[in-house]
């Protein structure tokens, strides 16, 4: 065919795709249109089944078949509105989703927590870097691309909504539950990075839910186990915690998840979780901030709610407060019964229920559930482990690398001198070590266990000679890179000693942990790589082998030495 003709066809195709995308309304825009499918389904629902549309049940594919079957029975019997998947595997989940959808007359809205992609919950899937690392990335276009890729993965296995991103401003270094899940401590950085990720997902056809409203970043209590209290003024909350929420609401966020927190400045009722608070959900979020989208509770089986409100009363109060979706009711059958009683007793109006039901049904329509959902069972693993996705993971890792000290230190490395590589905190050879020995062939490697004693450390120290180039790879081997990296006193003393000897550090841990390693600031160069995964270790190795120039900026303040925005 003529080259000009082929080019013209390509241009027309791109124009058609762009026009189709432009014509596809956002979920927020669709709410104003009231699709006919929504009305037709709504009119067929009894009061009981309307209530059930607002309840989402927990599901797993790593638990027994008996458990999975029991969830299916609850879905079929109670006609629930949706499913929240937790741990398991992608193929198993796709097959179970297909089974659950077959049991539901009104299609289920299927969702999960995927802050760093499917890998947050599912094995054999891709995990992108944690949001703390992404907060260091200066190219927000990479985060938008990540959102598009995550949307493809979710939709491929039959999911319609990601309960992400986390837009909490983590301005409390001791936060036990948000921490590395946040883009950092700066409200502008958090808003910018989370918006890029969110828009990528939504442009990719996935519903989203920003969380944890009105801000879980400055707490030292985990709401899974107790009810945190925020004692800040409304002015402080308005100017700091609420800032990313306000910005993403302006950009069309489909959903907002409410946290379980007690906030006296917004609602003085003793022990009142924000999820059950009318002044917070309706007064602040809906009326003051003008949010029109889906309002979702954090899990209703968390101690932040159940400690003070039991036996279905929390679900009643959540709907009175203005909630649309009640996630993981402790007992959905009892919750439906209690809500029906509350309607009868005029504690809650049918108008309030109907408003939320229509919002949930509109979300289902937007997600394409007006057509019977289909999941292709073939090639699922291949389709969600795409080469381009893995390449993007590596790009993000490389873009997050943060050099806190001395470009000269890295520049001084030479294959002409012996290099001593010490893997700290792990007994295994690291990907970082394996990557750099190809360049520095005159090298020797040691592993220092996290609990190594003085004698074991002394044996390593004796091997180090004057003139050696010393590189420490400090690795947090825990599943999640929280605070308090588990290194023994003797190991920490070794880090102090070697830092004073001009060692260079590759830090595969949460940057807050730098504050717990006295003397590390004396190291000649420090590269923060945020987490232990191989893609981070390969990215850090590329700096030490001078193939990559680091561009990341520290997204949090660690102490007086290492501050927000640092990065050479």
Coordinates of C-alpha atoms in Angstrom, one line a residue:
X1 CA 0.0 0.0 0.0
X2 CA 1.0 3.6 -0.6
X3 CA 3.0 5.0 2.4
X4 CA 0.9 8.2 2.4
X5 CA -2.2 6.2 2.5
X6 CA -0.9 4.1 5.5
X7 CA 0.1 7.3 7.2
X8 CA -3.3 8.8 6.7
X9 CA -5.0 5.7 8.1
X10 CA -2.8 5.9 11.2
X11 CA -3.6 9.6 11.7
X12 CA -7.4 8.9 11.4
X13 CA -7.1 5.9 13.8
X14 CA -5.3 8.1 16.4
X15 CA -7.9 10.9 15.9
X16 CA -10.7 8.3 16.3
X17 CA -9.2 7.0 19.6
X18 CA -8.6 10.5 20.9
X19 CA -12.2 11.4 20.0
X20 CA -13.6 8.3 21.7
X21 CA -11.6 9.0 24.8
X22 CA -12.9 12.6 24.8
X23 CA -16.5 11.4 24.4
X24 CA -16.2 9.0 27.3
X25 CA -17.5 10.9 30.3
X26 CA -15.7 10.6 33.6
X27 CA -17.6 8.9 36.4
X28 CA -18.3 12.3 38.0
X29 CA -19.7 13.6 34.7
X30 CA -21.8 10.4 34.2
X31 CA -23.5 11.0 37.6
X32 CA -25.2 14.0 36.1
X33 CA -26.6 12.0 33.1
X34 CA -28.5 9.3 35.0
X35 CA -28.1 6.4 32.4
X36 CA -31.2 4.5 31.6
X37 CA -29.6 1.2 32.7
X38 CA -29.2 2.6 36.2
X39 CA -32.9 3.5 36.4
X40 CA -34.0 0.2 35.0
X41 CA -32.0 -1.8 37.6
X42 CA -32.8 0.6 40.4
X43 CA -36.6 0.2 39.9
X44 CA -36.4 -3.6 40.2
X45 CA -34.7 -3.5 43.6
X46 CA -36.5 -4.1 46.9
X47 CA -35.5 -2.0 49.9
X48 CA -33.5 -5.0 51.2
X49 CA -31.6 -5.4 47.9
X50 CA -31.0 -1.6 47.7
X51 CA -29.3 -1.8 51.0
X52 CA -27.3 -4.8 49.9
X53 CA -25.9 -2.9 46.9
X54 CA -24.1 -0.7 49.4
X55 CA -22.3 -3.6 51.2
X56 CA -19.0 -5.1 49.8
X57 CA -17.7 -8.4 51.1
X58 CA -14.2 -9.6 51.7
X59 CA -12.8 -12.4 49.4
X60 CA -9.5 -14.3 49.2
X61 CA -8.1 -16.9 46.9
X62 CA -5.4 -18.0 49.3
X63 CA -7.9 -19.5 51.7
X64 CA -9.8 -22.8 51.6
X65 CA -12.5 -23.7 49.1
X66 CA -14.9 -23.8 51.9
X67 CA -14.2 -20.2 52.7
X68 CA -14.5 -19.2 49.1
X69 CA -17.8 -21.1 48.7
X70 CA -19.2 -19.4 51.8
X71 CA -18.5 -16.0 50.4
X72 CA -20.3 -17.1 47.2
X73 CA -23.3 -18.1 49.2
X74 CA -23.4 -14.8 51.0
X75 CA -23.2 -12.9 47.6
X76 CA -26.1 -15.0 46.2
X77 CA -28.3 -15.0 49.2
X78 CA -27.9 -11.4 50.2
X79 CA -27.4 -9.9 46.7
X80 CA -24.5 -7.8 47.8
X81 CA -23.1 -4.9 45.7
X82 CA -19.5 -5.8 45.5
X83 CA -16.4 -7.7 46.4
X84 CA -13.1 -6.6 47.9
X85 CA -10.3 -9.1 47.1
X86 CA -7.4 -9.6 49.4
X87 CA -4.5 -12.1 49.2
X88 CA -4.3 -14.8 46.6
X89 CA -3.3 -15.4 42.9
X90 CA -4.4 -13.7 39.7
X91 CA -5.6 -16.7 37.8
X92 CA -7.5 -18.1 40.8
X93 CA -9.0 -14.6 41.4
X94 CA -10.2 -14.3 37.8
X95 CA -11.9 -17.7 38.0
X96 CA -13.4 -17.0 41.3
X97 CA -14.6 -13.6 40.1
X98 CA -16.3 -15.3 37.2
X99 CA -18.0 -17.7 39.6
X100 CA -19.2 -14.9 41.9
X101 CA -20.5 -12.8 39.0
X102 CA -22.6 -15.8 37.9
X103 CA -24.2 -15.8 41.3
X104 CA -25.2 -12.2 41.2
X105 CA -28.3 -10.9 39.4
X106 CA -26.9 -7.3 39.5
X107 CA -23.2 -7.5 38.4
X108 CA -20.7 -7.1 41.3
X109 CA -18.4 -4.1 41.5
X110 CA -15.0 -5.9 42.1
X111 CA -12.2 -4.0 43.8
X112 CA -9.0 -4.3 45.7
X113 CA -6.2 -2.3 47.3
X114 CA -3.5 -1.9 44.7
X115 CA -1.4 1.1 45.9
X116 CA 1.6 -0.4 44.1
X117 CA -0.4 -2.5 41.6
X118 CA -1.7 -6.1 41.7
X119 CA 1.4 -7.1 43.6
X120 CA 0.1 -5.5 46.8
X121 CA -2.3 -8.4 47.2
X122 CA -1.6 -11.1 44.6
X123 CA 1.4 -13.4 44.0
X124 CA 2.9 -13.8 40.5
X125 CA 2.1 -10.2 39.6
X126 CA 3.9 -7.0 39.1
X127 CA 4.7 -4.7 42.1
X128 CA 5.6 -1.1 41.3
X129 CA 7.8 0.8 43.7
X130 CA 6.1 1.9 47.0
X131 CA 4.7 5.5 47.0
X132 CA 7.6 6.7 49.3
X133 CA 10.0 5.9 46.4
X134 CA 7.6 7.4 43.9
X135 CA 7.6 10.6 45.9
X136 CA 11.3 11.0 45.0
X137 CA 10.6 10.7 41.2
X138 CA 10.8 14.0 39.4
X139 CA 9.1 12.9 36.2
X140 CA 5.4 12.6 36.9
X141 CA 4.7 11.3 33.4
X142 CA 6.1 8.0 34.6
X143 CA 3.5 7.9 37.3
X144 CA 0.8 8.5 34.8
X145 CA 2.1 5.6 32.7
X146 CA 2.1 3.5 35.8
X147 CA -1.6 4.3 36.4
X148 CA -2.4 3.2 32.8
X149 CA -0.6 -0.1 33.3
X150 CA -2.2 -0.8 36.7
X151 CA -5.6 -0.2 35.1
X152 CA -4.9 -2.8 32.4
X153 CA -3.9 -5.3 35.0
X154 CA -7.0 -4.8 37.2
X155 CA -9.4 -4.9 34.3
X156 CA -7.7 -8.0 32.8
X157 CA -8.7 -10.1 35.8
X158 CA -12.2 -8.7 36.2
X159 CA -11.7 -5.8 38.6
X160 CA -13.3 -2.3 38.2
X161 CA -11.9 -0.2 41.0
X162 CA -8.6 0.4 42.8
X163 CA -8.8 1.6 46.4
X164 CA -5.8 3.9 45.7
X165 CA -3.9 6.1 45.6
X166 CA -2.9 6.9 49.2
X167 CA -2.9 10.7 49.3
X168 CA -2.0 11.0 53.0
X169 CA 0.7 13.6 53.8
X170 CA 3.1 11.6 56.0
X171 CA 4.4 14.3 58.3
X172 CA 4.9 12.0 61.2
X173 CA 8.0 9.8 60.9
X174 CA 6.7 7.4 63.5
X175 CA 3.4 6.7 61.6
X176 CA 3.0 2.9 61.9
X177 CA 0.3 2.4 59.2
X178 CA 0.9 5.0 56.3
X179 CA 4.7 5.8 56.3
X180 CA 6.2 4.2 53.1
X181 CA 2.7 4.1 51.5
X182 CA 2.7 7.9 51.3
X183 CA 4.3 10.1 48.6
X184 CA 6.0 12.0 51.4
X185 CA 5.6 14.9 53.8
X186 CA 5.1 17.8 51.4
X187 CA 1.5 18.4 50.5
X188 CA 2.3 19.8 47.0
X189 CA 4.5 16.8 46.1
X190 CA 1.8 14.4 47.4
X191 CA -0.9 16.1 45.4
X192 CA 1.1 16.3 42.2
X193 CA 2.4 12.7 42.3
X194 CA -0.9 11.1 43.4
X195 CA -2.8 13.1 40.7
X196 CA -0.6 11.7 38.0
X197 CA -1.1 8.1 39.2
X198 CA -4.9 8.7 39.6
X199 CA -5.4 10.2 36.2
X200 CA -3.5 7.4 34.6
X201 CA -5.8 4.8 36.2
X202 CA -9.0 6.7 35.4
X203 CA -7.9 7.4 31.8
X204 CA -7.3 3.6 31.7
X205 CA -10.9 2.9 32.6
X206 CA -10.5 2.1 36.3
X207 CA -12.5 3.7 39.1
X208 CA -10.3 5.0 41.9
X209 CA -10.6 5.9 45.6
X210 CA -8.2 8.4 47.2
X211 CA -7.6 7.8 50.9
X212 CA -7.6 8.1 53.9
X213 CA -9.9 11.2 54.3
X214 CA -9.4 13.6 56.0
X215 CA -5.7 12.5 56.3
X216 CA -4.0 9.7 58.2
X217 CA -0.4 10.9 57.8
X218 CA 0.1 12.4 61.2
X219 CA -1.0 9.6 63.5
X220 CA 1.0 7.2 65.7
X221 CA -1.9 4.7 66.1
X222 CA -2.9 2.1 63.5
X223 CA -6.7 2.2 63.0
X224 CA -6.7 -1.5 62.3
X225 CA -6.1 -2.0 66.0
X226 CA -7.5 1.1 67.7
X227 CA -9.1 4.5 67.1
X228 CA -6.5 7.2 66.4
X229 CA -7.2 10.7 67.5
X230 CA -6.2 13.8 65.6
X231 CA -6.0 16.8 67.9
X232 CA -5.3 19.5 65.3
X233 CA -7.3 22.6 64.6
X234 CA -9.6 22.8 61.6
X235 CA -7.3 25.4 60.2
X236 CA -4.3 23.1 60.3
X237 CA -6.3 20.2 58.8
X238 CA -7.6 22.5 56.0
X239 CA -4.3 23.8 55.0
X240 CA -2.2 20.6 55.3
X241 CA -4.0 17.2 55.5
X242 CA -6.9 18.2 53.3
X243 CA -4.9 19.8 50.6
X244 CA -4.2 16.7 48.4
X245 CA -7.9 15.7 48.7
X246 CA -9.1 19.1 47.6
X247 CA -6.7 19.1 44.6
X248 CA -7.7 15.6 43.4
X249 CA -11.4 16.2 43.9
X250 CA -10.9 19.2 41.5
X251 CA -9.2 16.8 39.0
X252 CA -12.2 14.4 39.1
X253 CA -11.3 11.7 41.6
X254 CA -14.1 9.0 41.3
X255 CA -14.0 8.0 45.0
X256 CA -12.9 9.0 48.4
X257 CA -12.2 6.5 51.2
X258 CA -12.9 7.7 54.8
X259 CA -10.5 6.8 57.6
X260 CA -11.4 5.6 61.0
X261 CA -10.1 8.6 63.1
X262 CA -11.5 10.6 65.9
X263 CA -11.1 14.4 65.1
X264 CA -12.6 16.6 67.9
X265 CA -12.1 19.8 65.8
X266 CA -14.4 18.4 63.2
X267 CA -16.8 16.4 65.4
X268 CA -16.6 16.7 69.2
X269 CA -18.6 13.5 69.8
X270 CA -16.5 11.3 72.1
X271 CA -15.0 8.2 70.3
X272 CA -16.7 9.1 67.0
X273 CA -14.8 7.6 64.0
X274 CA -14.8 9.9 61.0
X275 CA -16.4 7.2 59.0
X276 CA -19.6 7.5 61.1
X277 CA -19.5 11.3 61.4
X278 CA -22.1 13.4 59.6
X279 CA -20.2 16.6 60.1
X280 CA -17.1 15.0 58.5
X281 CA -18.7 12.9 55.7
X282 CA -21.6 15.1 54.7
X283 CA -20.7 18.5 56.3
X284 CA -17.0 18.6 55.2
X285 CA -16.6 16.3 52.3
X286 CA -19.9 16.6 50.5
X287 CA -21.0 20.1 51.3
X288 CA -17.8 22.1 52.0
X289 CA -15.5 20.4 49.5
X290 CA -18.4 19.7 47.0
X291 CA -17.4 16.1 46.4
X292 CA -20.1 14.3 44.3
X293 CA -18.4 10.9 43.8
X294 CA -18.4 7.6 45.6
X295 CA -17.8 7.8 49.4
X296 CA -16.3 4.5 50.7
X297 CA -15.6 3.5 54.2
X298 CA -12.3 2.0 55.3
X299 CA -12.9 -1.6 56.4
X300 CA -15.8 -1.7 58.8
X301 CA -14.3 -4.7 60.6
X302 CA -11.3 -2.7 61.9
X303 CA -10.9 -2.0 65.6
X304 CA -11.1 1.8 64.8
X305 CA -14.9 1.2 64.4
X306 CA -15.7 -2.0 66.2
X307 CA -14.2 -0.9 69.5
X308 CA -17.0 1.5 70.2
X309 CA -19.8 0.5 67.7
X310 CA -21.0 -3.1 67.4
X311 CA -23.8 -5.3 66.1
X312 CA -24.6 -3.4 62.9
X313 CA -24.9 0.0 64.5
X314 CA -21.8 1.2 62.7
X315 CA -23.2 0.5 59.3
X316 CA -26.4 2.4 60.2
X317 CA -24.4 5.4 61.3
X318 CA -22.1 5.2 58.3
X319 CA -25.1 5.6 56.0
X320 CA -26.6 8.4 58.1
X321 CA -23.2 10.1 57.9
X322 CA -23.3 10.0 54.1
X323 CA -21.4 6.9 53.1
X324 CA -22.1 5.2 49.8
X325 CA -20.2 1.9 50.1
X326 CA -19.7 0.1 53.4
X327 CA -16.6 -2.0 53.0
X328 CA -16.4 -5.3 54.8
X329 CA -19.3 -5.2 57.3
X330 CA -18.5 -7.4 60.2
X331 CA -21.9 -9.2 59.6
X332 CA -23.6 -8.2 56.4
X333 CA -26.9 -10.0 57.2
X334 CA -27.2 -8.2 60.6
X335 CA -26.2 -4.9 59.0
X336 CA -29.0 -5.2 56.4
X337 CA -31.5 -6.0 59.2
X338 CA -30.3 -3.0 61.3
X339 CA -30.4 -0.6 58.4
X340 CA -34.0 -1.7 57.5
X341 CA -35.0 -1.1 61.1
X342 CA -33.4 2.3 61.0
X343 CA -35.4 3.2 57.9
X344 CA -38.6 2.0 59.6
X345 CA -37.7 4.1 62.7
X346 CA -37.1 7.1 60.4
X347 CA -33.5 7.4 61.6
X348 CA -32.5 7.3 57.9
X349 CA -34.6 8.2 54.9
X350 CA -35.1 6.1 51.8
X351 CA -34.0 9.2 49.8
X352 CA -30.6 8.9 51.5
X353 CA -30.4 5.1 50.6
X354 CA -31.6 5.7 47.1
X355 CA -29.0 8.4 46.5
X356 CA -26.1 6.0 47.3
X357 CA -27.7 3.1 45.4
X358 CA -27.8 5.2 42.2
X359 CA -24.2 6.2 42.7
X360 CA -23.1 2.6 43.0
X361 CA -25.1 1.5 40.0
X362 CA -23.7 4.4 38.0
X363 CA -20.2 3.2 38.9
X364 CA -21.1 -0.2 37.6
X365 CA -22.4 1.3 34.4
X366 CA -19.3 3.4 33.9
X367 CA -17.2 0.2 34.4
X368 CA -19.1 -1.5 31.6
X369 CA -21.2 -3.8 33.8
X370 CA -24.4 -2.9 31.9
X371 CA -23.1 -5.7 29.7
X372 CA -22.7 -9.2 31.2
X373 CA -19.0 -9.3 32.5
X374 CA -16.7 -11.6 30.6
X375 CA -13.2 -12.8 31.7
X376 CA -10.9 -14.5 29.2
X377 CA -9.4 -17.4 31.1
X378 CA -6.5 -17.8 28.6
X379 CA -3.0 -16.3 29.0
X380 CA -3.8 -14.3 32.2
X381 CA -0.3 -14.6 33.6
X382 CA 1.3 -13.5 30.4
X383 CA -1.2 -10.6 30.0
X384 CA -0.5 -9.1 33.4
X385 CA 3.3 -9.6 33.3
X386 CA 3.9 -7.5 30.2
X387 CA 7.5 -6.7 29.3
X388 CA 6.6 -3.0 29.0
X389 CA 5.3 -3.0 32.5
X390 CA 8.5 -4.5 33.9
X391 CA 10.5 -2.0 31.9
X392 CA 8.4 0.8 33.5
X393 CA 9.1 -0.7 37.0
X394 CA 12.8 -0.4 36.3
X395 CA 12.4 3.2 34.9
X396 CA 10.6 4.2 38.0
X397 CA 13.2 2.6 40.2
X398 CA 16.0 4.5 38.4
X399 CA 14.1 7.8 38.5
X400 CA 13.7 7.4 42.3
X401 CA 17.4 7.0 43.1
X402 CA 18.4 9.7 45.5
X403 CA 22.1 10.7 46.1
X404 CA 22.4 12.4 49.5
X405 CA 26.2 12.9 49.6
X406 CA 29.0 13.6 47.2
X407 CA 28.9 12.9 43.5
X408 CA 32.7 13.0 43.8
X409 CA 32.6 9.8 45.9
X410 CA 30.8 7.9 43.2
X411 CA 33.1 9.5 40.6
X412 CA 36.2 8.4 42.4
X413 CA 35.3 4.7 42.1
X414 CA 37.8 2.9 39.9
X415 CA 38.3 -0.7 38.7
X416 CA 42.0 -0.2 39.4
X417 CA 41.6 -0.5 43.2
X418 CA 40.1 -3.3 45.2
X419 CA 36.5 -3.0 46.1
X420 CA 35.1 -4.4 49.4
X421 CA 31.4 -5.0 49.2
X422 CA 29.6 -5.6 52.5
X423 CA 26.0 -6.7 52.4
X424 CA 24.6 -5.6 55.7
X425 CA 21.4 -7.2 57.1
X426 CA 21.3 -10.2 54.8
X427 CA 23.1 -13.6 54.6
X428 CA 22.5 -13.8 50.9
X429 CA 24.5 -12.3 48.0
X430 CA 22.5 -9.3 46.7
X431 CA 21.4 -8.3 43.2
X432 CA 23.3 -5.0 43.9
X433 CA 26.6 -7.0 44.5
X434 CA 26.0 -9.2 41.4
X435 CA 25.5 -6.2 39.2
X436 CA 28.6 -4.2 40.2
X437 CA 31.2 -7.0 40.3
X438 CA 31.1 -7.1 36.5
X439 CA 32.5 -3.6 36.5
X440 CA 34.7 -3.9 39.6
X441 CA 36.3 -7.3 38.9
X442 CA 38.9 -6.8 41.6
X443 CA 36.4 -7.1 44.4
X444 CA 35.6 -9.1 47.5
X445 CA 32.2 -9.5 49.1
X446 CA 31.0 -10.3 52.6
X447 CA 27.6 -10.8 54.2
X448 CA 27.0 -9.4 57.7
X449 CA 23.8 -10.8 59.2
X450 CA 21.4 -8.3 60.9
X451 CA 22.2 -9.9 64.3
X452 CA 25.9 -10.6 63.7
X453 CA 28.0 -10.5 66.8
X454 CA 31.3 -8.6 67.5
X455 CA 33.5 -11.6 66.6
X456 CA 31.8 -12.2 63.2
X457 CA 32.1 -8.5 62.4
X458 CA 35.8 -8.4 63.5
X459 CA 36.5 -11.2 61.1
X460 CA 35.2 -9.1 58.3
X461 CA 36.9 -5.9 59.4
X462 CA 40.3 -7.7 59.4
X463 CA 39.9 -8.3 55.7
X464 CA 39.7 -4.6 54.8
X465 CA 43.0 -3.0 53.8
X466 CA 44.1 0.6 53.6
X467 CA 43.2 1.9 50.2
X468 CA 40.3 -0.4 49.6
X469 CA 37.1 1.1 48.2
X470 CA 34.4 0.2 50.7
X471 CA 30.7 -0.1 49.6
X472 CA 28.0 -1.1 52.1
X473 CA 24.7 -2.3 50.8
X474 CA 22.3 -1.9 53.8
X475 CA 19.3 -4.1 53.2
X476 CA 16.0 -4.2 55.1
X477 CA 14.9 -7.7 54.4
X478 CA 11.4 -7.4 56.0
X479 CA 8.4 -7.8 53.7
X480 CA 7.5 -4.1 54.1
X481 CA 10.1 -1.3 54.6
X482 CA 8.9 0.2 57.9
X483 CA 10.8 2.0 60.6
X484 CA 13.2 0.4 63.1
X485 CA 15.3 -1.6 60.7
X486 CA 16.2 -4.8 62.7
X487 CA 20.0 -4.4 63.0
X488 CA 21.9 -5.4 66.2
X489 CA 24.1 -2.9 68.1
X490 CA 27.3 -4.5 66.9
X491 CA 26.1 -4.2 63.3
X492 CA 25.2 -0.5 63.8
X493 CA 28.6 0.1 65.4
X494 CA 30.2 -1.4 62.3
X495 CA 28.2 0.9 60.0
X496 CA 29.5 3.9 62.1
X497 CA 33.1 2.7 61.9
X498 CA 33.1 2.1 58.2
X499 CA 31.2 5.3 57.5
X500 CA 34.1 7.1 59.2
X501 CA 36.5 5.3 56.9
X502 CA 34.9 6.9 53.8
X503 CA 32.7 3.9 53.0
X504 CA 29.9 4.5 50.4
X505 CA 26.4 3.4 51.2
X506 CA 23.6 1.9 49.1
X507 CA 20.5 2.1 51.4
X508 CA 17.8 -0.4 50.5
X509 CA 15.4 0.7 53.3
X510 CA 12.9 3.3 54.3
X511 CA 14.8 6.6 54.5
X512 CA 13.5 7.3 58.0
X513 CA 15.9 4.5 59.2
X514 CA 18.9 6.7 58.4
X515 CA 18.1 8.5 61.7
X516 CA 18.7 5.2 63.6
X517 CA 22.2 4.7 62.3
X518 CA 24.5 7.1 64.2
X519 CA 27.5 8.3 62.1
X520 CA 26.1 7.2 58.7
X521 CA 26.2 10.9 57.7
X522 CA 30.0 10.5 57.7
X523 CA 29.9 8.1 54.7
X524 CA 31.5 9.5 51.6
X525 CA 28.4 8.9 49.4
X526 CA 24.9 7.7 50.3
X527 CA 22.4 6.5 47.7
X528 CA 18.9 6.0 49.0
X529 CA 17.1 3.2 47.2
X530 CA 14.0 3.0 49.4
X531 CA 13.3 -0.7 49.4
X532 CA 15.0 -4.1 49.0
X533 CA 13.5 -5.4 45.7
X534 CA 15.9 -6.4 42.9
X535 CA 14.7 -3.6 40.6
X536 CA 15.9 -1.1 43.2
X537 CA 19.2 -2.9 43.7
X538 CA 19.8 -2.9 39.9
X539 CA 19.0 0.8 39.7
X540 CA 21.4 1.6 42.6
X541 CA 24.1 -0.5 41.0
X542 CA 23.8 1.5 37.8
X543 CA 24.8 4.6 39.8
X544 CA 27.8 2.8 41.3
X545 CA 28.9 1.6 37.9
X546 CA 28.4 5.2 36.5
X547 CA 25.7 4.2 34.0
X548 CA 23.0 6.3 35.7
X549 CA 22.9 9.8 37.0
X550 CA 20.6 10.0 40.1
X551 CA 17.8 12.5 39.9
X552 CA 15.6 11.7 42.9
X553 CA 14.8 14.1 45.7
X554 CA 14.2 12.9 49.3
X555 CA 10.4 13.0 49.9
X556 CA 10.6 13.2 53.7
X557 CA 12.8 14.8 56.4
X558 CA 14.8 12.3 58.3
X559 CA 16.7 14.5 60.7
X560 CA 18.7 17.7 60.7
X561 CA 21.2 16.2 58.3
X562 CA 18.9 14.7 55.7
X563 CA 16.0 16.9 54.8
X564 CA 13.0 17.0 52.4
X565 CA 14.1 17.9 48.9
X566 CA 17.7 16.7 49.4
X567 CA 19.3 15.0 46.4
X568 CA 22.4 15.9 44.3

